[in-house]
Amino acid sequence: MTSTSAPRAPFNRLLLTGAAGGLGKVLRERMRPYANVLRLSDIAALAPAVDDREEIVPCDLADKHAVHQLVEGVDAILHFGGVSVERPFEEILGANICGVFHIYEAARRHGVKRVIFASSNHVIGFYKQDEPLDASCARRPDGYYGLSKSYGEDMASFYFDRYGIETVSIRIGSSFPEPQNRRMMHTWLSFDDLTQLLERALYTPNVGHTVVYGMSANKDVWWDNRFASHLGFEAKDSSEVFREKVEAQPMPAADDPARIYQGGAFVAAGPFGD
Ligand code: NAI
Ligand code: 15L
């Protein structure tokens, strides 16, 4: 299924970091209508520009000077780049922690007024699956990766309070073509719903720093988006259509973190390097 919603007036130039990644490849297509020029960046190899409405700018987010150059001339930033799973702290540090600082500092220096930050459900991963949450809950990161996203959300909050740069931090659940396991029946975010959420995040005025849970209209959800209602995001898809396929998989044991914690297996990753 592809999105059918008509885009608003496009931005002149949007930056998409993480453009070579799983979501980046999807958004490279989906975000085209929203920008006259889409600047695509990653540390990994990117397919060449298909036309003059794409710009390919390789960049390591850990390199402050390179990120400063990357951000010049853009109107808004979709920050999807970085380490996207639990890894040793030293790997997370450059890409995610220094990286998010470099993005905001470059945004400040170049006058960029809107960032969409790909945060993650792993900022609240240590809550149990029977604990309903909204955006006012204390964060309970489930690893160094979740900590880095938590830091990114605080960075967004600070840059709004201090410099007026607005951010929508999307605590993405699980955005894949299909839910891959029982946990993702709760956390799944379809690509169409992600696209709609990004449109709302880009165009809604006066978002300040808004935290929104990125999930489709799944049957049993753990998260309440009452504090992001001004975005007008209305998910259209549901994991329910995949239930039979997903439930054909064996049920995890009762003590498996995948059945207990919102962050699933991430809560048990590491320690590293012992
Ligand atoms: P991915 O791992 O496929 O893509 C991340 C991209 O970031 C990769 O192409 C990678 O090369 C790039 N990257 C890593 N280190 C970098 C560095 N130092 N400099 C520049 N680029 C670097 O992950 P995916 O699934 O596409 O996720 C995209 C974003 O959304 C990530 O920030 C992830 O944390 C976040 N997210 C994704 C979820 C999902 O379900 N797909 C769930 C929650 C958050
Ligand atoms: C994430 O933050 C990861 O980037 C993604 O690969 C999935 O693991 C997702 O969370 C999830 O929790 O399902």
XYZ file of C-alpha atoms and ligand atoms in Angstrom:
331
model
C 0.000 0.000 0.000
C 1.299 3.476 -0.775
C 0.291 6.787 0.727
C -2.397 8.636 -1.218
C -2.536 11.846 0.800
C -1.828 15.012 -1.184
C 1.279 16.764 0.132
C 1.255 20.372 1.315
C 3.403 22.965 -0.413
C 6.849 21.369 -0.490
C 9.809 22.597 1.530
C 12.606 23.901 -0.637
C 15.241 21.549 0.770
C 14.806 18.738 3.325
C 17.701 16.795 4.839
C 17.269 13.077 5.526
C 20.030 11.473 7.591
C 20.289 7.682 7.699
C 19.136 7.620 4.076
C 20.894 4.313 3.312
C 19.128 2.522 6.173
C 15.962 0.453 6.247
C 13.650 3.405 6.904
C 15.901 5.799 4.995
C 15.374 3.873 1.754
C 11.616 3.970 2.294
C 11.631 7.677 3.151
C 13.822 8.520 0.182
C 10.769 7.622 -1.920
C 8.053 8.761 0.454
C 9.475 12.218 1.210
C 10.004 13.265 -2.428
C 6.664 15.100 -2.670
C 7.517 17.167 0.382
C 10.668 18.848 -0.918
C 11.884 20.491 -4.091
C 15.235 18.972 -3.209
C 15.844 16.058 -0.842
C 19.375 16.017 0.578
C 20.251 12.404 1.375
C 23.038 11.552 3.760
C 24.595 8.505 5.392
C 27.985 7.088 6.339
C 27.124 4.019 4.250
C 27.006 4.016 0.452
C 23.946 5.595 -1.128
C 22.523 4.922 -4.578
C 23.286 7.829 -6.952
C 20.812 10.696 -7.245
C 17.982 9.758 -9.584
C 17.516 13.364 -10.741
C 18.278 16.949 -9.769
C 15.692 16.760 -6.975
C 18.084 14.576 -4.967
C 21.441 15.548 -3.456
C 23.796 12.869 -2.117
C 26.005 14.095 0.719
C 28.036 11.364 2.496
C 28.708 12.291 6.121
C 29.767 10.770 9.419
C 27.486 12.187 12.100
C 30.400 12.003 14.537
C 32.286 14.619 12.458
C 31.136 18.050 13.668
C 32.585 19.976 10.760
C 31.075 17.621 8.188
C 27.640 17.843 9.831
C 27.909 21.639 9.855
C 28.423 21.585 6.088
C 25.706 18.972 5.636
C 23.034 21.141 7.240
C 23.795 24.347 5.343
C 20.854 25.472 3.208
C 18.212 23.041 4.469
C 14.779 24.068 5.748
C 14.103 21.108 8.038
C 15.855 17.926 9.124
C 14.586 14.358 9.309
C 17.205 12.874 11.625
C 17.110 9.099 11.095
C 20.858 8.392 11.023
C 22.764 6.570 13.731
C 23.233 3.203 15.375
C 19.742 1.675 15.513
C 20.210 -1.300 17.840
C 21.907 -2.030 21.155
C 25.704 -1.872 20.787
C 28.706 -1.132 23.025
C 28.666 2.427 24.354
C 31.714 3.460 22.341
C 29.854 2.701 19.074
C 26.768 4.614 20.188
C 28.742 7.607 21.405
C 29.936 9.049 18.109
C 26.952 8.353 15.878
C 24.093 8.958 18.279
C 25.258 11.125 21.159
C 27.821 13.363 19.449
C 25.764 13.032 16.252
C 22.577 14.495 17.690
C 24.546 17.354 19.249
C 26.179 18.084 15.902
C 22.795 18.112 14.163
C 21.279 20.608 16.625
C 24.336 22.797 16.746
C 24.448 22.934 12.956
C 20.701 23.666 12.906
C 21.251 26.581 15.275
C 24.132 28.004 13.297
C 22.304 27.691 9.964
C 18.916 28.911 11.244
C 17.044 25.638 10.709
C 13.824 25.820 12.693
C 12.403 22.259 12.619
C 13.884 18.846 13.351
C 12.096 15.508 13.278
C 14.013 13.176 15.556
C 13.733 9.401 15.106
C 13.592 8.508 18.788
C 12.651 5.022 19.893
C 10.424 3.010 22.170
C 13.676 1.927 23.830
C 13.651 5.167 25.847
C 10.863 3.507 27.852
C 11.858 -0.113 27.235
C 12.127 -1.147 30.877
C 8.423 -0.595 31.544
C 6.415 -3.799 31.671
C 4.019 -4.530 28.857
C 1.015 -4.152 31.177
C 1.968 -0.576 32.113
C 0.143 1.940 29.881
C 2.212 5.051 29.171
C 1.820 8.529 27.789
C 4.506 11.088 26.973
C 4.559 12.384 30.559
C 6.057 9.197 31.992
C 9.618 9.116 33.272
C 11.914 7.493 30.758
C 13.321 4.038 31.527
C 15.897 3.379 28.787
C 16.707 -0.269 28.219
C 20.350 0.095 27.125
C 22.992 2.430 25.739
C 20.951 2.780 22.539
C 17.829 3.781 24.479
C 19.949 6.133 26.582
C 21.234 7.813 23.432
C 17.664 8.411 22.234
C 16.739 9.715 25.673
C 19.673 12.135 25.407
C 18.460 13.130 21.943
C 15.029 13.981 23.344
C 16.663 16.118 26.051
C 18.802 17.794 23.395
C 15.620 18.611 21.457
C 13.992 20.032 24.566
C 17.029 22.198 25.353
C 17.381 23.550 21.817
C 13.703 24.552 21.853
C 13.866 26.245 25.254
C 17.157 27.995 24.526
C 17.018 28.673 20.780
C 13.416 28.104 19.651
C 14.287 25.206 17.348
C 11.186 23.004 17.263
C 11.298 19.213 17.280
C 8.910 16.343 17.014
C 10.550 13.350 18.691
C 8.910 10.214 17.368
C 9.266 7.270 19.737
C 9.047 4.790 16.898
C 7.757 1.387 17.898
C 8.651 -1.151 15.194
C 8.550 0.170 11.637
C 8.966 -2.674 9.210
C 6.874 -3.986 6.310
C 5.155 -6.368 8.751
C 5.265 -7.073 12.498
C 7.901 -9.762 12.975
C 6.773 -11.209 16.310
C 4.060 -11.016 18.965
C 5.572 -7.963 20.651
C 5.438 -6.047 17.390
C 1.688 -6.680 17.181
C 1.583 -3.895 19.808
C 4.431 -1.707 18.549
C 4.133 -1.925 14.749
C 4.142 1.286 12.666
C 3.312 0.886 8.983
C 5.264 2.876 6.409
C 2.053 4.679 5.374
C 1.386 5.716 8.956
C 5.022 6.753 9.406
C 4.709 8.907 6.286
C 1.541 10.549 7.583
C 3.198 11.165 10.945
C 6.193 12.798 9.274
C 3.903 15.029 7.238
C 2.109 16.106 10.410
C 5.425 16.617 12.212
C 6.775 18.795 9.403
C 3.720 20.974 8.823
C 1.951 21.391 12.192
C 2.730 24.872 13.554
C 3.953 25.520 17.088
C 5.023 22.016 18.083
C 7.662 23.207 20.578
C 9.160 19.898 21.570
C 6.474 17.292 21.039
C 6.961 13.631 21.904
C 4.751 11.226 19.970
C 4.653 7.452 20.000
C 5.028 6.114 16.480
C 2.571 3.249 16.207
C -0.226 2.216 13.906
C -3.852 1.768 15.018
C -3.035 -1.639 16.469
C -5.632 -3.469 18.550
C -3.782 -3.544 21.867
C -1.403 -0.636 22.306
C 0.646 0.352 25.342
C 0.983 4.037 24.486
C -1.376 7.002 24.602
C -0.718 9.993 22.337
C -2.930 12.449 24.238
C -0.052 14.963 24.532
C 0.510 14.934 20.774
C -3.117 15.386 19.708
C -2.239 18.800 18.163
C -0.360 16.900 15.450
C -3.655 15.469 14.197
C -1.999 12.126 13.480
C -4.591 9.423 12.833
C -3.048 6.065 12.100
C -4.895 4.113 9.428
C -3.239 0.698 9.484
C -3.318 -2.082 12.068
C -1.133 -5.072 12.854
C -4.336 -7.102 13.173
C -4.166 -8.223 9.531
C -0.930 -10.086 10.364
C -2.186 -11.765 13.547
C -2.650 -15.260 12.155
C 0.803 -15.276 10.598
C 2.497 -13.883 13.716
C 0.664 -16.192 16.106
C 1.791 -19.205 14.091
C 5.176 -18.559 15.729
C 5.858 -20.351 19.028
C 4.880 -18.404 22.154
C 8.007 -17.158 24.009
C 8.515 -18.589 27.509
C 6.822 -16.747 30.377
C 10.159 -15.374 31.612
C 11.336 -14.233 28.165
C 11.872 -10.425 28.137
C 10.028 -10.400 24.814
C 6.870 -11.191 26.801
C 7.536 -8.987 29.801
C 9.114 -5.682 28.813
C 8.037 -3.048 26.303
C 11.598 -3.030 24.940
C 11.542 -6.802 24.481
C 14.920 -8.478 23.932
C 16.788 -5.146 24.087
C 16.516 -5.175 27.899
C 18.747 -8.262 28.025
C 21.419 -7.170 25.522
C 24.955 -6.861 26.879
C 27.007 -6.468 28.921
C 29.667 -5.956 26.280
C 33.372 -6.542 26.550
C 33.540 -8.567 29.792
P 19.148 1.413 10.082
O 20.204 0.896 10.973
O 18.696 0.569 8.947
O 19.555 2.846 9.512
C 20.379 3.747 10.224
C 21.322 4.390 9.246
O 22.172 5.274 9.983
C 22.231 3.368 8.522
O 22.108 3.500 7.130
C 23.622 3.725 8.995
O 24.624 3.563 8.005
C 23.460 5.180 9.409
N 24.511 5.547 10.360
C 25.003 4.819 11.400
N 26.029 5.453 11.975
C 26.220 6.607 11.280
C 27.139 7.670 11.380
N 28.109 7.682 12.313
N 27.035 8.681 10.509
C 26.073 8.694 9.555
N 25.165 7.700 9.400
C 25.243 6.664 10.259
O 17.892 1.755 11.024
P 16.383 2.053 10.626
O 15.547 0.910 11.027
O 16.316 2.553 9.241
O 16.039 3.241 11.637
C 16.221 4.591 11.265
C 16.154 5.451 12.515
O 14.926 5.236 13.194
C 17.263 5.126 13.523
O 17.681 6.334 14.131
C 16.575 4.241 14.534
O 17.183 4.357 15.807
C 15.168 4.808 14.512
N 14.183 3.808 14.890
C 13.824 2.817 14.015
C 12.873 1.880 14.376
C 12.397 0.842 13.411
O 11.497 0.087 13.800
N 12.917 0.745 12.184
C 12.290 1.878 15.712
C 12.765 2.961 16.551
C 13.661 3.888 16.142
C 14.294 0.173 17.484
O 14.581 1.213 18.065
C 15.182 -0.375 16.433
O 15.812 0.636 15.697
C 14.461 -1.315 15.486
O 15.412 -2.034 14.739
C 13.546 -2.269 16.234
O 14.323 -3.108 17.036
C 12.584 -1.493 17.098
O 13.249 -0.555 17.924
C 11.741 -2.374 18.006
O 11.751 -2.160 19.212
O 11.050 -3.263 17.492
